[in-house]
Short mmCIF file of C-alpha atoms in Angstrom, two decimals:
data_model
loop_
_atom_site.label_atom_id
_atom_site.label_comp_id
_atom_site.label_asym_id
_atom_site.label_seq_id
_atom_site.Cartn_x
_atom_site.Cartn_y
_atom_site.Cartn_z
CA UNK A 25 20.08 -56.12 32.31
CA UNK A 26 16.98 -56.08 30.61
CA UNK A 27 16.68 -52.71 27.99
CA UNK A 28 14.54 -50.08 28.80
CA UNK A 29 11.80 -49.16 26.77
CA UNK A 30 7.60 -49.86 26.97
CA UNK A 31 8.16 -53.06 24.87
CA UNK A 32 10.11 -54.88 27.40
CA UNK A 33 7.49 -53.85 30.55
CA UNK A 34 5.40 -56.70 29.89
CA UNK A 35 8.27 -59.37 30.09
CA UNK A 36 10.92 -57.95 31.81
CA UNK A 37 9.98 -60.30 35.05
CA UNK A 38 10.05 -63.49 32.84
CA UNK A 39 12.91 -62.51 31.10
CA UNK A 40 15.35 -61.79 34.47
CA UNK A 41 13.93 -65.26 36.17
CA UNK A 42 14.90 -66.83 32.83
CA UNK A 43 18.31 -65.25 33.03
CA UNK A 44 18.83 -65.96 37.48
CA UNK A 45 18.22 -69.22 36.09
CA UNK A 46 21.11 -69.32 33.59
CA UNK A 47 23.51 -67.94 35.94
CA UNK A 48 22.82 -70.19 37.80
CA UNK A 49 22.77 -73.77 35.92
CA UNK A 50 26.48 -75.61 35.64
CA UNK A 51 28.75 -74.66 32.87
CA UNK A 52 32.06 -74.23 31.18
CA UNK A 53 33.93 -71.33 30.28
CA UNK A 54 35.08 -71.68 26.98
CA UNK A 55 37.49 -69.45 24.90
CA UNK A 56 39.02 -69.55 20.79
CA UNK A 57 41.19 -67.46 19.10
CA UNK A 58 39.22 -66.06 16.33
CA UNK A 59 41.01 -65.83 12.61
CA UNK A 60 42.58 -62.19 13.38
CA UNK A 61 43.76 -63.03 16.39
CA UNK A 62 40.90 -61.80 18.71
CA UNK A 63 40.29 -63.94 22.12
CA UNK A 64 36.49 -64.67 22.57
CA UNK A 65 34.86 -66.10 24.69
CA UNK A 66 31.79 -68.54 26.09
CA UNK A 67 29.71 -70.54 28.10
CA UNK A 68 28.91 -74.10 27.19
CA UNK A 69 25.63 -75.59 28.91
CA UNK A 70 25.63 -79.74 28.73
CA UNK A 71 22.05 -81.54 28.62
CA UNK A 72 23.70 -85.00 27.63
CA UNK A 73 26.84 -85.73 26.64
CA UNK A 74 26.68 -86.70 22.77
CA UNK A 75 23.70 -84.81 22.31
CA UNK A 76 23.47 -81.83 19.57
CA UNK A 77 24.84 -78.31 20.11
CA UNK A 78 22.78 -75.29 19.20
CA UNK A 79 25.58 -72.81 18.95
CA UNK A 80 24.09 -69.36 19.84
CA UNK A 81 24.65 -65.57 18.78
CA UNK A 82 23.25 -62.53 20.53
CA UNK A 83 22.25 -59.11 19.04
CA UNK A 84 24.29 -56.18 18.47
CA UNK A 85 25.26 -54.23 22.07
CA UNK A 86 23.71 -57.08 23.69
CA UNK A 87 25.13 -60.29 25.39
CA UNK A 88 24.25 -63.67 25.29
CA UNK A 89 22.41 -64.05 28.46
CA UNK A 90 20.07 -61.18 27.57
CA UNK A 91 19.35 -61.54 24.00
CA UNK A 92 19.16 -64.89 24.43
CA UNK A 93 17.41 -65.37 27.56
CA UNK A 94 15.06 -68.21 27.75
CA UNK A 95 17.48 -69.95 25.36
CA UNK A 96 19.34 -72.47 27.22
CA UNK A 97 15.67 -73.52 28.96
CA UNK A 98 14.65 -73.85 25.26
CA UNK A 99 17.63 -75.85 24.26
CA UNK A 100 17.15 -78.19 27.26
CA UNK A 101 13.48 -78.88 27.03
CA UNK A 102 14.11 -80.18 23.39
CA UNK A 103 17.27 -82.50 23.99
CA UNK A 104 19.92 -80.02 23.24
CA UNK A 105 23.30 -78.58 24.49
CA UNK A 106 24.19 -74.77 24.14
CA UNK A 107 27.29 -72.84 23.38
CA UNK A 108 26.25 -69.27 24.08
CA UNK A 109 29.10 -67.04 22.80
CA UNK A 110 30.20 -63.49 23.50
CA UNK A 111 30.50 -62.09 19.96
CA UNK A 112 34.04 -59.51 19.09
CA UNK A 113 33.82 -56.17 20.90
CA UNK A 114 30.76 -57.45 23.41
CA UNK A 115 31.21 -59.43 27.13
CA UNK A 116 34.27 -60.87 27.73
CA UNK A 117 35.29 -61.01 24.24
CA UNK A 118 38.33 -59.46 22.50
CA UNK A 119 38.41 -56.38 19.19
CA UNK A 120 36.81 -53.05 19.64
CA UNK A 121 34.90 -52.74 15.98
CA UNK A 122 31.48 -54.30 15.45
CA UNK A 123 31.16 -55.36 11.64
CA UNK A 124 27.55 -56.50 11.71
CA UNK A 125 28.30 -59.75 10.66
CA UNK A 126 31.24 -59.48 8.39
CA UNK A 127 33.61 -60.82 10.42
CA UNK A 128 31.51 -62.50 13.03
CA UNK A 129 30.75 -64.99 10.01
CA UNK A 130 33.92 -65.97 9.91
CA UNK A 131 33.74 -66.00 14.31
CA UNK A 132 31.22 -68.23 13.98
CA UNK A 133 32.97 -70.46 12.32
CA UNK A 134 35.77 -70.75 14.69
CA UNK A 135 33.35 -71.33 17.02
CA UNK A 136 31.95 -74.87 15.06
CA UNK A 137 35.42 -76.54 14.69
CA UNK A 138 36.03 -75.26 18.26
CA UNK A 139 32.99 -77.29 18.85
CA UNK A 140 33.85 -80.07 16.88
CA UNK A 141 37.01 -80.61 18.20
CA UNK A 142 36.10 -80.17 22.07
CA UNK A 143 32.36 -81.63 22.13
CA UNK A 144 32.46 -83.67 19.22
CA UNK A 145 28.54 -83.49 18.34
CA UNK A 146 26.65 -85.59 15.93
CA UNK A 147 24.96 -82.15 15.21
CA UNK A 148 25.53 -78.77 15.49
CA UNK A 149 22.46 -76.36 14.87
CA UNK A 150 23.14 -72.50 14.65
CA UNK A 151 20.99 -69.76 16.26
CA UNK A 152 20.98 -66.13 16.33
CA UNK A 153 18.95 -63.17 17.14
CA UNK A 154 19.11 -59.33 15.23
CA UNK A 155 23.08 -59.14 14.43
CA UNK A 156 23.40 -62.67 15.58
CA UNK A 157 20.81 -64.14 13.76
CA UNK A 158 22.58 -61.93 10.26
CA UNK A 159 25.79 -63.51 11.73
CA UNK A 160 24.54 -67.09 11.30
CA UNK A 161 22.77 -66.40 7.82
CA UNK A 162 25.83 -64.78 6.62
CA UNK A 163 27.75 -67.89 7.94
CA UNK A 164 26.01 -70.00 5.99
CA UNK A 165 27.96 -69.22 2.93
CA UNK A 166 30.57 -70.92 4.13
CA UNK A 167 32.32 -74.02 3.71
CA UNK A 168 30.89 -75.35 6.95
CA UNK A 169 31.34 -78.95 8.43
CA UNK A 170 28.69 -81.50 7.32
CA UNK A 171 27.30 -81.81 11.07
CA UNK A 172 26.17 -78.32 10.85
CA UNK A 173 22.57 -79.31 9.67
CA UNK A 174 20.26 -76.19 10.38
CA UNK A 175 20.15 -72.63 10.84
CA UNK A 176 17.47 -70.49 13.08
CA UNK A 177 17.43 -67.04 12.31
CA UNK A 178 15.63 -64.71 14.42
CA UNK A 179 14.51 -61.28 13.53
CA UNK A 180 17.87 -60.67 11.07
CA UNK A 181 18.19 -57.83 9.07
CA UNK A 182 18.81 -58.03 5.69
CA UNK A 183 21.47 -56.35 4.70
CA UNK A 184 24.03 -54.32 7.07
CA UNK A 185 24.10 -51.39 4.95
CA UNK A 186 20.31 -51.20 5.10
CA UNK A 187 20.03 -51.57 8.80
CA UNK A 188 22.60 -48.69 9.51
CA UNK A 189 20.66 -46.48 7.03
CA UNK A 190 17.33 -47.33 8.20
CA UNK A 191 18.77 -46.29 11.80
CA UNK A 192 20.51 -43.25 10.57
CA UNK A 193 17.09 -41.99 8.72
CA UNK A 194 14.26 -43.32 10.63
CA UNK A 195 15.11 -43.63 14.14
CA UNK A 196 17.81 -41.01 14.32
CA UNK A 197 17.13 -38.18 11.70
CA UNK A 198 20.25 -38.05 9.99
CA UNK A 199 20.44 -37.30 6.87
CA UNK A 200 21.37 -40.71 5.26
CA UNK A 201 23.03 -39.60 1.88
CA UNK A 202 25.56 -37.31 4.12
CA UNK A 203 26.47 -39.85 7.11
CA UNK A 204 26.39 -43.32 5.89
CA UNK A 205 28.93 -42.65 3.67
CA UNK A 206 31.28 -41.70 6.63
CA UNK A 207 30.23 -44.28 8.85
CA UNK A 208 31.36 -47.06 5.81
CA UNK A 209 34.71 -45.27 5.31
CA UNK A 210 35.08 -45.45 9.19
CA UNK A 211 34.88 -49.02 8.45
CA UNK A 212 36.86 -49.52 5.92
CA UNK A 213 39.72 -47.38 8.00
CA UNK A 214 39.22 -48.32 11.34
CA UNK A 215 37.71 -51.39 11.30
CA UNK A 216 39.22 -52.74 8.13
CA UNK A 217 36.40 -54.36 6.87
CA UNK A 218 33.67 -53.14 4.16
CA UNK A 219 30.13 -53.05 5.08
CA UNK A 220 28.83 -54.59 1.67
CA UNK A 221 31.26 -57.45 1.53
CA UNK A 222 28.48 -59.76 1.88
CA UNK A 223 24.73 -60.00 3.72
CA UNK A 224 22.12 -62.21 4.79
CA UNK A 225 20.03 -61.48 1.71
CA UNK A 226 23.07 -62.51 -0.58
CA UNK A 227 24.34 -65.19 1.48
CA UNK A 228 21.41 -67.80 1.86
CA UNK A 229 21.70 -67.92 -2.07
CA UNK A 230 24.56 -70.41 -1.55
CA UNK A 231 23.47 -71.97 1.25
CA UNK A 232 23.60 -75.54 2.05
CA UNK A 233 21.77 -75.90 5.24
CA UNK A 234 17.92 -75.15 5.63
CA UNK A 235 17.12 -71.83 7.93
CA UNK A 236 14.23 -71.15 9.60
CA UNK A 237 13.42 -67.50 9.69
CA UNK A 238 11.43 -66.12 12.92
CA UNK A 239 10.63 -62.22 13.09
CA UNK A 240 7.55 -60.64 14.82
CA UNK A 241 5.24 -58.43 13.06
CA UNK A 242 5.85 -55.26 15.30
CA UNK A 243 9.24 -55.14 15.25
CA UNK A 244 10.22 -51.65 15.17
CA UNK A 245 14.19 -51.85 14.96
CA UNK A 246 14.53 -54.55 12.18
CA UNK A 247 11.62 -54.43 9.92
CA UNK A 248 9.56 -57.35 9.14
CA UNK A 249 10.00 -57.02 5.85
CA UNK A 250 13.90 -57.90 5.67
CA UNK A 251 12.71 -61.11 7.09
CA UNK A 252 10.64 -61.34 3.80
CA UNK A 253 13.67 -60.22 1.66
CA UNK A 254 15.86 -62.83 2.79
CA UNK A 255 13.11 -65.08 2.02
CA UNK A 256 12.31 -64.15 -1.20
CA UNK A 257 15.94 -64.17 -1.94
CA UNK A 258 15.86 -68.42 -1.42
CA UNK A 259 12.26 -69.99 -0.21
CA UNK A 260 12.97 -73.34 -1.39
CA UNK A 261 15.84 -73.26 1.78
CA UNK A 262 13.78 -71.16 3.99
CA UNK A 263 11.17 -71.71 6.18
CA UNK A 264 9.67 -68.46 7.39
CA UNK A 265 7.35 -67.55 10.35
CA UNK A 266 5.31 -64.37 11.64
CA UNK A 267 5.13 -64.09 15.29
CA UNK A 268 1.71 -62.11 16.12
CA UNK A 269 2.44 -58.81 18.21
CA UNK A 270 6.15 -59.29 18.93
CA UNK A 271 8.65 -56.57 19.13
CA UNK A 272 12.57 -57.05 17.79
CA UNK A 273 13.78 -59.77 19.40
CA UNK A 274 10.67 -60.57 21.85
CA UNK A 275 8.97 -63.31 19.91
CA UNK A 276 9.94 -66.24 22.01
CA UNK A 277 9.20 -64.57 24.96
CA UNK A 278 5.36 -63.17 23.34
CA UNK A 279 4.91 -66.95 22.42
CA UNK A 280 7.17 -69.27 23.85
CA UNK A 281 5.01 -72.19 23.23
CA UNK A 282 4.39 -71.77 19.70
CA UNK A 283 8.19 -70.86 19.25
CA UNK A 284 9.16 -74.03 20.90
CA UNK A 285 6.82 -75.90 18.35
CA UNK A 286 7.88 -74.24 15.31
CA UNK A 287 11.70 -74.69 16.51
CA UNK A 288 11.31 -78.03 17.61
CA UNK A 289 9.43 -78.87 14.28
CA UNK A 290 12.37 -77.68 11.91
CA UNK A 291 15.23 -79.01 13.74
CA UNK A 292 13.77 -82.46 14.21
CA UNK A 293 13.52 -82.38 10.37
CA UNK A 294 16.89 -81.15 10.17
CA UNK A 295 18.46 -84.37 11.90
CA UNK A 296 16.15 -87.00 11.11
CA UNK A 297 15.40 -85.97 7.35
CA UNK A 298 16.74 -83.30 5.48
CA UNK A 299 15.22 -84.68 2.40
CA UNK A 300 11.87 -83.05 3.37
CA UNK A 301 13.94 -79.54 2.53
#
């Protein structure tokens, strides 16, 4: 379902007809085991057979079909198959610790050779929004097949220690010094996994693919400005737009035609000459 909150008012109708319509196209269920043994799962869309695969990645508490709404539409209108996945701990799919990204990097992945190996693609571009779109930059660091040819990053944050204190402080009132400590050794416990073994910010350093970073300018939960952090941190790979007026995760659906344009734009250069980058 569609989050509450003012923000969403003005497109919660497009956004449910966009996701009636999902449900509702043909499509196979599709499921990995990830590195540590987790089962996930998703939902492949075909446009063509042989055509590229934008493999996508929803936000944190969310699900594909919501934080990606509009998506597989997108994909189709531009040529494209989709692989929208359930990330660990949300939908269908197996673990019960969210790691912002640390592990979902490696998810991800598992999710391109499972890709590879079932679809076989000429190209595979990766998408995400919020946590997704950190999952995919943080992915990027990886030793990842040479089909892989773009990344499209939408509204990331820039680091997850920096998003769970700017939650803590800002939106919450907690006193950050006190509980984000706590929270990290939770992690480290619980989840086994470390909340600064890597971030976005870090990981487009190394890079090899181009990204294309999206984030609206009144986006409340994930500031604009860790957009511009992870850009600052490699512009000659990065290729950054403002969406005018849009909340976190809401600039497709504030501008869908100038999102398709700018999208459309960067992958075509990602398949037909990744010189230009």
């Amino acid at each position: 379902s569609i989050p509450a909150g003012k923000i969403y008012e003005p497109f919660r109708d497009q956004m449910t007809s966009w996701i009636k319509e999902t449900r509702a196209l043909p499509h196979e269920e599709v499921s990995i085991t990830s590195f540590d043994g987790l089962k996930l799962y998703g939902k492949y869309y075909e446009f063509a057979p042989e055509a590229p695969i934008e493999l996508m990645f929803h936000g944190y508490r969310g699900s594909a079909e919501r934080d990606l709404s509009g998506g597989v539409q997108r994909c189709f209108s531009l040529g494209r198959n989709v692989l929208l996945v359930d990330q660990r701990a949300h939908g269908e799919s197996g673990g019960r610790a969210v790691t912002f990204g640390i592990r979902e990097r490696y998810d991800c992945l598992d999710w391109i050779e499972e890709a590879n190996r079932r679809f076989c693609p000429p190209a595979i571009i990766l998408s995400g929004v919020s946590m997704g779109a950190a999952t995919v930059l943080m992915a990027a660091s990886l030793s990842l097949p040479s089909n892989v040819r773009g990344i499209i990053a939408d509204c990331p944050y820039d680091a997850p220690s920096n998003i769970i204190r700017k939650v803590l402080g800002q939106d919450m009132g907690m006193p950050v010094k006190v509980v984000y400590p706590l929270i990290r050794l939770g992690g480290m416990l619980y989840g086994k996994f470390s909340l600064d073994a890597d971030s976005p910010v870090e990981a487009v350093r190394r890079s090899r693919v181009p990204i294309l970073l999206i984030h609206g300018d009144d986006d409340r939960f994930v500031p604009h400005a860790m957009s511009r952090n992870i850009h600052a941190a490699a512009p000659e790979k990065i290729e950054f737009h403002t969406v005018a007026g849009a909340g976190h995760a809401l600039a497709y659906v504030t501008d869908p035609e100038g999102y398709t344009k700018i999208v459309n734009a960067f992958v075509k250069k990602c398949l037909n000459n990744p010189e230009d980058f």
